[in-house]
Short mmCIF file of C-alpha atoms and ligand atoms in Angstrom, two decimals:
data_model
loop_
_atom_site.label_atom_id
_atom_site.label_comp_id
_atom_site.label_asym_id
_atom_site.label_seq_id
_atom_site.Cartn_x
_atom_site.Cartn_y
_atom_site.Cartn_z
CA MET S 1 25.98 34.51 -18.24
CA ALA S 2 23.79 33.37 -15.18
CA SER S 3 24.95 30.36 -13.42
CA ARG S 4 22.69 27.25 -13.27
CA ALA S 5 22.14 27.82 -9.45
CA THR S 6 21.17 31.49 -10.33
CA LEU S 7 18.75 30.43 -13.00
CA LEU S 8 17.12 28.13 -10.61
CA THR S 9 16.30 30.82 -8.06
CA MET S 10 14.83 32.81 -10.73
CA LEU S 11 12.34 30.20 -11.75
CA ALA S 12 8.38 31.13 -10.71
CA ASP S 13 6.79 28.56 -8.17
CA LEU S 14 6.46 24.92 -9.70
CA PRO S 15 2.78 24.93 -10.54
CA PRO S 16 0.50 22.29 -8.74
CA ALA S 17 0.64 18.82 -10.27
CA SER S 18 -1.98 18.12 -12.96
CA LEU S 19 -2.73 14.79 -11.41
CA ARG S 20 -3.37 14.21 -7.57
CA LEU S 21 -4.32 11.38 -4.94
CA SER S 22 -7.25 12.65 -3.03
CA ILE S 23 -6.85 10.64 0.42
CA ASP S 24 -9.73 10.74 2.81
CA ARG S 25 -7.98 10.83 6.00
CA ASP S 26 -11.11 10.48 8.10
CA ALA S 27 -11.82 7.12 6.08
CA LEU S 28 -8.20 6.13 6.73
CA ALA S 29 -8.61 6.84 10.61
CA ALA S 30 -11.89 5.26 10.61
CA ASN S 31 -10.66 1.71 8.88
CA TRP S 32 -7.55 1.55 11.45
CA ARG S 33 -10.22 2.10 14.36
CA ALA S 34 -12.44 -0.66 12.54
CA LEU S 35 -9.48 -3.04 12.52
CA ASP S 36 -8.38 -2.47 15.95
CA ARG S 37 -11.77 -3.06 17.22
CA LEU S 38 -12.12 -6.42 15.09
CA SER S 39 -8.69 -7.09 16.66
CA GLY S 40 -10.46 -7.55 19.98
CA GLN S 41 -8.04 -8.09 22.87
CA ALA S 42 -5.03 -7.40 20.40
CA LYS S 43 -4.05 -4.03 19.13
CA ALA S 44 -4.11 -3.15 15.34
CA GLY S 45 -0.70 -1.88 14.18
CA ALA S 46 -0.05 -0.85 10.42
CA ALA S 47 1.80 -2.12 7.59
CA VAL S 48 2.97 1.22 5.95
CA LYS S 49 5.72 -0.45 3.68
CA ALA S 50 6.20 0.59 0.06
CA ASP S 51 5.35 4.04 0.91
CA ALA S 52 2.09 3.30 2.54
CA TYR S 53 1.07 1.29 -0.20
CA GLY S 54 1.62 3.85 -2.62
CA LEU S 55 -0.50 6.65 -0.85
CA GLY S 56 2.51 8.32 0.64
CA VAL S 57 3.99 7.59 4.01
CA ALA S 58 4.03 11.35 5.01
CA GLY S 59 0.48 11.72 4.81
CA VAL S 60 -0.74 8.33 6.20
CA ALA S 61 1.60 7.68 9.22
CA PRO S 62 0.49 11.02 11.05
CA VAL S 63 -2.99 10.20 10.60
CA LEU S 64 -2.53 6.55 11.92
CA HIS S 65 -0.20 7.62 14.73
CA ARG S 66 -3.02 10.23 15.85
CA ALA S 67 -5.91 7.51 15.40
CA GLY S 68 -3.80 5.35 18.24
CA CYS S 69 -1.65 3.14 15.97
CA GLU S 70 1.68 2.41 17.93
CA ASP S 71 3.39 -0.48 15.80
CA PHE S 72 4.38 0.43 12.21
CA PHE S 73 5.73 -2.00 9.85
CA VAL S 74 8.16 -1.27 6.52
CA ALA S 75 9.81 -3.84 4.60
CA HIS S 76 13.27 -2.08 3.70
CA TRP S 77 15.73 -0.16 5.89
CA GLN S 78 15.79 2.57 3.48
CA GLU S 79 12.15 3.26 4.27
CA VAL S 80 12.90 4.04 7.93
CA PRO S 81 13.99 7.55 7.54
CA ALA S 82 10.71 8.80 5.92
CA LEU S 83 8.74 7.01 8.82
CA LEU S 84 10.90 8.27 11.66
CA ALA S 85 9.74 11.85 10.45
CA HIS S 86 6.27 10.99 11.83
CA VAL S 87 6.46 8.19 14.55
CA PRO S 88 8.97 7.21 17.29
CA ALA S 89 11.54 5.03 16.62
CA ALA S 90 10.42 2.48 19.12
CA ALA S 91 7.14 2.12 17.28
CA ILE S 92 8.94 0.79 13.89
CA ALA S 93 9.91 -2.68 13.03
CA VAL S 94 11.60 -3.69 9.49
CA LEU S 95 10.30 -6.91 8.08
CA HIS S 96 13.18 -7.83 5.83
CA GLY S 97 15.53 -7.87 8.89
CA PRO S 98 19.48 -7.42 8.90
CA VAL S 99 21.04 -9.23 6.10
CA THR S 100 24.03 -7.43 6.24
CA ALA S 101 26.39 -5.92 9.23
CA ALA S 102 25.52 -2.51 7.72
CA ASP S 103 21.83 -3.13 8.22
CA ALA S 104 22.35 -4.30 11.76
CA ALA S 105 24.28 -1.17 12.47
CA PHE S 106 21.75 1.07 11.17
CA ALA S 107 19.02 -0.69 12.84
CA ARG S 108 20.81 -0.10 16.24
CA SER S 109 21.78 3.62 15.42
CA ALA S 110 18.16 4.36 14.51
CA GLY S 111 16.61 2.60 17.45
CA VAL S 112 14.09 0.64 15.27
CA ARG S 113 13.63 -3.29 15.84
CA PRO S 114 14.59 -5.64 13.24
CA MET S 115 12.64 -8.85 12.19
CA ILE S 116 14.80 -11.56 12.73
CA ASN S 117 14.12 -14.04 9.92
CA SER S 118 16.74 -16.46 10.03
CA LEU S 119 19.91 -17.84 12.02
CA HIS S 120 22.31 -15.74 10.02
CA GLN S 121 20.14 -12.54 10.92
CA ALA S 122 20.16 -13.59 14.78
CA ARG S 123 24.02 -13.88 14.81
CA LEU S 124 24.30 -10.80 12.76
CA TRP S 125 22.18 -8.73 15.24
CA THR S 126 23.78 -10.27 18.26
CA ALA S 127 27.35 -9.33 16.75
CA ALA S 128 26.25 -6.04 16.29
CA GLY S 129 25.27 -5.80 19.97
CA GLY S 130 21.55 -6.84 19.86
CA GLY S 131 19.04 -5.10 21.46
CA ALA S 132 15.07 -5.31 21.19
CA CYS S 133 13.97 -7.45 18.16
CA ASP S 134 10.99 -9.15 16.63
CA VAL S 135 11.29 -12.84 15.17
CA MET S 136 9.31 -14.02 12.21
CA ILE S 137 8.69 -17.84 12.20
CA ASP S 138 7.56 -19.38 9.15
CA THR S 139 4.52 -21.81 9.59
CA GLY S 140 3.79 -22.64 6.09
CA ILE S 141 4.12 -19.75 3.62
CA ASN S 142 7.85 -20.63 2.77
CA ARG S 143 8.99 -17.23 2.26
CA ILE S 144 11.15 -15.53 4.98
CA GLY S 145 11.12 -16.49 8.55
CA LEU S 146 12.89 -19.07 11.18
CA ALA S 147 11.54 -22.87 11.09
CA LEU S 148 10.30 -23.94 14.22
CA ALA S 149 13.13 -26.33 14.65
CA ASP S 150 15.62 -23.08 14.55
CA LEU S 151 13.90 -21.99 17.63
CA ALA S 152 15.98 -24.46 19.87
CA GLU S 153 19.11 -22.78 18.88
CA PRO S 154 20.95 -20.83 21.64
CA VAL S 155 21.39 -17.80 19.33
CA ILE S 156 17.60 -17.61 19.40
CA ALA S 157 17.35 -18.16 23.10
CA ASP S 158 19.75 -15.20 23.61
CA LEU S 159 17.77 -12.84 21.72
CA ASN S 160 15.71 -9.81 23.48
CA ILE S 161 12.43 -10.59 21.62
CA ASP S 162 9.46 -8.04 21.82
CA VAL S 163 7.15 -9.74 19.11
CA VAL S 164 6.80 -13.10 17.90
CA HIS S 165 5.26 -13.05 14.53
CA SER S 166 4.07 -15.37 11.72
CA HIS S 167 2.39 -14.44 8.38
CA LEU S 168 -0.54 -16.48 6.93
CA ALA S 169 -0.31 -17.72 3.37
CA SER S 170 -4.03 -17.92 2.65
CA ALA S 171 -5.99 -15.68 5.15
CA ASP S 172 -8.29 -14.15 2.38
CA GLU S 173 -9.52 -17.84 1.70
CA ASP S 174 -11.23 -20.41 3.61
CA SER S 175 -8.19 -22.89 3.76
CA PRO S 176 -7.06 -25.66 6.07
CA LEU S 177 -3.66 -23.97 5.80
CA ASN S 178 -4.85 -21.17 8.25
CA ALA S 179 -5.72 -23.44 11.12
CA ALA S 180 -2.28 -25.35 10.53
CA GLN S 181 -0.40 -22.11 10.53
CA GLN S 182 -2.29 -21.00 13.49
CA GLN S 183 -1.21 -24.05 15.45
CA ARG S 184 2.17 -23.79 14.59
CA TRP S 185 2.39 -20.06 15.68
CA ASN S 186 0.89 -21.04 18.90
CA ALA S 187 3.75 -23.61 19.24
CA ALA S 188 6.33 -21.15 18.49
CA ARG S 189 4.93 -19.02 21.31
CA GLY S 190 5.48 -21.70 23.94
CA MET S 191 9.21 -22.22 22.68
CA VAL S 192 10.86 -18.55 23.09
CA GLN S 193 10.75 -15.88 25.48
CA HIS S 194 8.97 -12.74 24.17
CA LYS S 195 6.73 -10.07 25.13
CA ARG S 196 3.91 -9.90 22.59
CA ALA S 197 2.49 -12.34 19.58
CA SER S 198 1.08 -11.45 15.99
CA LEU S 199 -0.23 -13.59 13.27
CA ALA S 200 -2.94 -11.69 11.40
CA ASN S 201 -2.75 -9.23 8.48
CA SER S 202 -5.87 -7.57 7.14
CA ALA S 203 -7.93 -10.77 6.05
CA GLY S 204 -6.61 -12.81 9.02
CA ILE S 205 -8.30 -10.23 11.42
CA ALA S 206 -11.41 -11.78 10.21
CA LEU S 207 -10.44 -15.12 10.92
CA GLY S 208 -11.25 -14.63 14.74
CA ALA S 209 -9.77 -14.48 18.30
CA ALA S 210 -7.47 -17.33 18.03
CA TYR S 211 -5.61 -15.32 15.20
CA HIS S 212 -5.14 -12.08 16.99
CA GLY S 213 -2.74 -12.82 19.79
CA ASP S 214 -1.39 -9.21 21.08
CA LEU S 215 -1.01 -7.41 17.75
CA THR S 216 -2.28 -7.42 14.24
CA ARG S 217 -0.59 -6.10 11.17
CA PRO S 218 -3.30 -4.90 8.65
CA GLY S 219 -2.18 -3.01 5.40
CA LEU S 220 -4.60 -3.36 2.52
CA ALA S 221 -7.82 -2.72 4.57
CA LEU S 222 -6.29 0.30 6.08
CA TYR S 223 -6.22 1.91 2.51
CA GLY S 224 -9.65 0.69 1.50
CA GLY S 225 -8.85 -2.77 0.02
CA ILE S 226 -11.30 -5.50 0.86
CA PRO S 227 -9.75 -8.94 0.98
CA CYS S 228 -12.63 -10.83 2.20
CA ALA S 229 -16.53 -10.71 2.46
CA ALA S 230 -16.45 -10.22 6.31
CA LEU S 231 -14.59 -7.10 6.19
CA ALA S 232 -16.92 -5.23 3.36
CA SER S 233 -19.19 -3.58 5.48
CA GLU S 234 -16.58 -2.22 7.66
CA ILE S 235 -13.98 -0.43 5.20
CA GLN S 236 -14.23 2.54 3.59
CA GLN S 237 -12.73 3.89 0.30
CA VAL S 238 -9.44 5.99 1.13
CA VAL S 239 -8.09 6.78 -2.22
CA THR S 240 -9.28 8.23 -5.40
CA PRO S 241 -6.90 9.53 -8.23
CA GLU S 242 -7.78 12.63 -9.92
CA ALA S 243 -6.68 14.09 -13.38
CA ALA S 244 -7.05 17.47 -14.87
CA LEU S 245 -8.10 17.73 -18.58
CA LEU S 246 -5.26 18.85 -20.88
CA GLN S 247 -7.28 19.27 -24.05
CA VAL S 248 -10.75 19.04 -25.41
CA ARG S 249 -11.56 18.36 -28.95
CA GLU S 250 -14.43 17.22 -31.41
CA ILE S 251 -14.04 14.23 -33.84
CA VAL S 252 -16.13 12.88 -36.46
CA ALA S 253 -17.80 9.67 -37.14
CA GLY S 254 -15.03 7.34 -38.46
CA GLU S 255 -12.04 8.84 -36.71
CA SER S 256 -10.05 6.71 -34.48
CA VAL S 257 -8.35 7.76 -30.95
CA GLY S 258 -5.17 6.73 -29.66
CA TYR S 259 -2.47 4.32 -30.32
CA ASN S 260 -3.28 1.64 -32.75
CA ALA S 261 -6.62 3.04 -33.32
CA THR S 262 -8.54 0.66 -31.04
CA PHE S 263 -11.50 2.85 -30.58
CA VAL S 264 -13.37 4.39 -33.62
CA ALA S 265 -16.20 6.85 -33.23
CA ALA S 266 -19.59 5.83 -34.44
CA GLN S 267 -20.80 9.39 -34.45
CA PRO S 268 -19.44 12.82 -33.83
CA MET S 269 -17.74 13.38 -30.34
CA ARG S 270 -16.69 15.58 -28.02
CA ILE S 271 -13.58 14.03 -26.24
CA GLY S 272 -11.07 14.93 -23.61
CA VAL S 273 -7.34 14.22 -23.03
CA ILE S 274 -6.32 13.81 -19.29
CA SER S 275 -3.05 13.91 -17.89
CA LEU S 276 -2.68 10.54 -16.58
CA GLY S 277 -1.15 7.19 -18.09
CA TYR S 278 0.49 3.91 -17.46
CA ALA S 279 3.70 5.57 -16.28
CA ASP S 280 1.48 6.80 -13.56
CA GLY S 281 0.32 3.30 -12.74
CA TYR S 282 -2.96 3.69 -14.44
CA LEU S 283 -2.07 0.58 -16.71
CA ARG S 284 -2.94 -0.25 -20.29
CA ALA S 285 -5.49 -2.64 -18.38
CA TRP S 286 -7.91 0.17 -18.33
CA SER S 287 -7.94 0.80 -22.07
CA ASP S 288 -11.57 1.17 -23.29
CA LYS S 289 -12.41 0.24 -19.87
CA GLY S 290 -11.81 2.46 -17.32
CA MET S 291 -14.25 5.03 -15.90
CA LEU S 292 -14.03 8.62 -14.93
CA ARG S 293 -16.38 11.10 -13.07
CA SER S 294 -17.30 14.67 -13.16
CA SER S 295 -19.96 15.50 -10.56
CA GLY S 296 -21.11 12.07 -10.66
CA ARG S 297 -21.62 12.01 -14.63
CA PRO S 298 -19.95 9.14 -16.18
CA VAL S 299 -16.70 9.88 -18.29
CA PRO S 300 -15.42 6.68 -19.78
CA VAL S 301 -11.74 5.85 -21.22
CA ILE S 302 -11.76 5.33 -24.94
CA GLY S 303 -8.72 3.75 -26.87
CA ARG S 304 -5.35 2.72 -25.50
CA VAL S 305 -3.95 4.28 -22.00
CA SER S 306 -0.69 5.76 -23.40
CA MET S 307 2.25 6.62 -20.95
CA ASP S 308 1.29 10.21 -20.00
CA MET S 309 -2.21 10.74 -21.27
CA THR S 310 -5.53 8.83 -21.71
CA VAL S 311 -8.56 10.03 -23.79
CA VAL S 312 -12.01 10.00 -22.29
CA ASP S 313 -15.56 10.42 -23.75
CA LEU S 314 -17.10 13.72 -22.67
CA SER S 315 -20.61 13.11 -24.12
CA ALA S 316 -22.29 13.05 -20.77
CA ALA S 317 -20.18 16.14 -19.54
CA PRO S 318 -20.09 18.46 -22.60
CA ASP S 319 -19.54 21.41 -20.24
CA LEU S 320 -16.01 20.44 -19.09
CA ARG S 321 -12.90 22.58 -20.30
CA GLU S 322 -8.97 22.43 -20.18
CA GLY S 323 -7.95 22.52 -16.59
CA ASP S 324 -11.03 20.79 -15.24
CA TRP S 325 -10.52 17.93 -12.73
CA LEU S 326 -11.90 14.19 -13.32
CA ALA S 327 -12.05 11.66 -10.77
CA VAL S 328 -10.96 7.87 -11.45
CA ASP S 329 -13.33 5.22 -10.31
CA TYR S 330 -11.11 3.38 -8.05
CA SER S 331 -13.26 1.22 -5.42
CA LEU S 332 -10.63 -1.30 -5.11
CA PRO S 333 -12.88 -4.62 -4.99
CA GLU S 334 -14.59 -3.64 -8.46
CA ALA S 335 -11.32 -1.89 -9.80
CA ALA S 336 -9.63 -5.21 -9.28
CA VAL S 337 -12.32 -7.22 -11.19
CA THR S 338 -12.31 -4.83 -14.36
CA SER S 339 -8.64 -4.37 -14.61
CA GLY S 340 -7.62 -7.79 -13.81
CA LEU S 341 -5.05 -6.24 -11.09
CA SER S 342 -5.10 -7.11 -7.54
CA GLN S 343 -5.87 -4.75 -4.89
CA TYR S 344 -2.37 -4.54 -3.86
CA GLU S 345 -1.11 -3.70 -7.23
CA LEU S 346 -3.87 -1.34 -7.81
CA LEU S 347 -2.38 0.71 -4.88
CA THR S 348 0.99 -0.04 -5.00
CA LEU S 349 1.37 1.01 -8.73
CA LEU S 350 0.32 4.54 -8.33
CA GLY S 351 3.08 6.73 -9.31
CA ARG S 352 5.20 9.60 -8.34
CA ARG S 353 3.60 12.12 -10.34
CA PHE S 354 0.74 12.39 -8.32
CA GLY S 355 0.43 15.36 -5.86
CA ARG S 356 -0.34 13.73 -2.77
C1 PLP I 1 2.46 -6.66 3.93
C2 PLP I 1 2.50 -7.41 5.20
C3 PLP I 1 1.15 -7.26 6.20
C4 PLP I 1 0.02 -6.59 5.70
O1 PLP I 1 -0.86 -7.32 4.73
P1 PLP I 1 -2.24 -7.04 4.27
O2 PLP I 1 -2.63 -8.07 3.41
O3 PLP I 1 -1.82 -5.76 3.49
O4 PLP I 1 -2.98 -6.64 5.46
C5 PLP I 1 1.12 -7.95 7.25
N1 PLP I 1 2.35 -8.70 7.70
C6 PLP I 1 3.52 -8.85 6.82
C7 PLP I 1 4.56 -9.87 7.34
C8 PLP I 1 3.51 -8.26 5.87
O5 PLP I 1 4.44 -8.31 4.69
#
């Protein structure tokens, strides 16, 4: 009998996935350049945590690096190796910082900068041997970060700080918290030795020069998200999910479609089943609401989205056959309104079964 290893070598090549993410690399690079320009005197970096917001860091990081981006942010230490394959270690900072001695040892061996978020993290980093690091100052979001009062501690004075960061809680709104946080961040800049300062995420860039410092940290807008009206004319759509038709069928008036029969045909219909479901991040929020396109023709979702499949109405595209591809309407600001999900969720949900 053939061994398991031999059987695997006898398999034909794995066929292409029946769903894929179309990523517009030119739009991605153009979005970075627009955000870099809007950052004024500051240079734009890029938040590429969560696998570049679900797009795939292997496809995204080289495009941004070629466009001129020199600062990349991930959240977890586990995200470093995939990014290191595409950008220099000196360009990487890890937002969660070293919580354990193993984290600090890894940061030193990889040559990436940890974000120091607490006195505990500062002590760990120093005990591990230290080196260039960033610090996150909490100026009002009350998530992670050092308090202004912590900055007087000797363990902070001893750090070799590249970037002093803070993070805005309400950059996408006209809120008095923005100015209050900006002032506290400015105060922090006067309290510790550092090379660069950074405050703004995507929406923060639109708040103007006082929020720019030396470096900005856009994420969402790079990938086509529009967090505030001021960015609407600057940002292009990057991501379009596409799915292949698995089956085409005819149903008669009165027949229902999908789990719990939420859709009932009013007349005879030609329907299609696509290889896309909630396990791929196309959540049940799209049931009876989502829209796909074939050469611009509307192909609406009918019935409940299920785990691996969704049913569509082919009335406007009757020529479609098994294996043909459909594009999902996924303009993020509009998709957020229709689905009730945030633009961030719409991106980071996109699952592993998409070919990227
Ligand atoms: C995720 C993140 C960003 C990017 O924010 P967007 O709103 O996606 O532009 C910037 N800074 C920090 C600290 C983050 O965690």
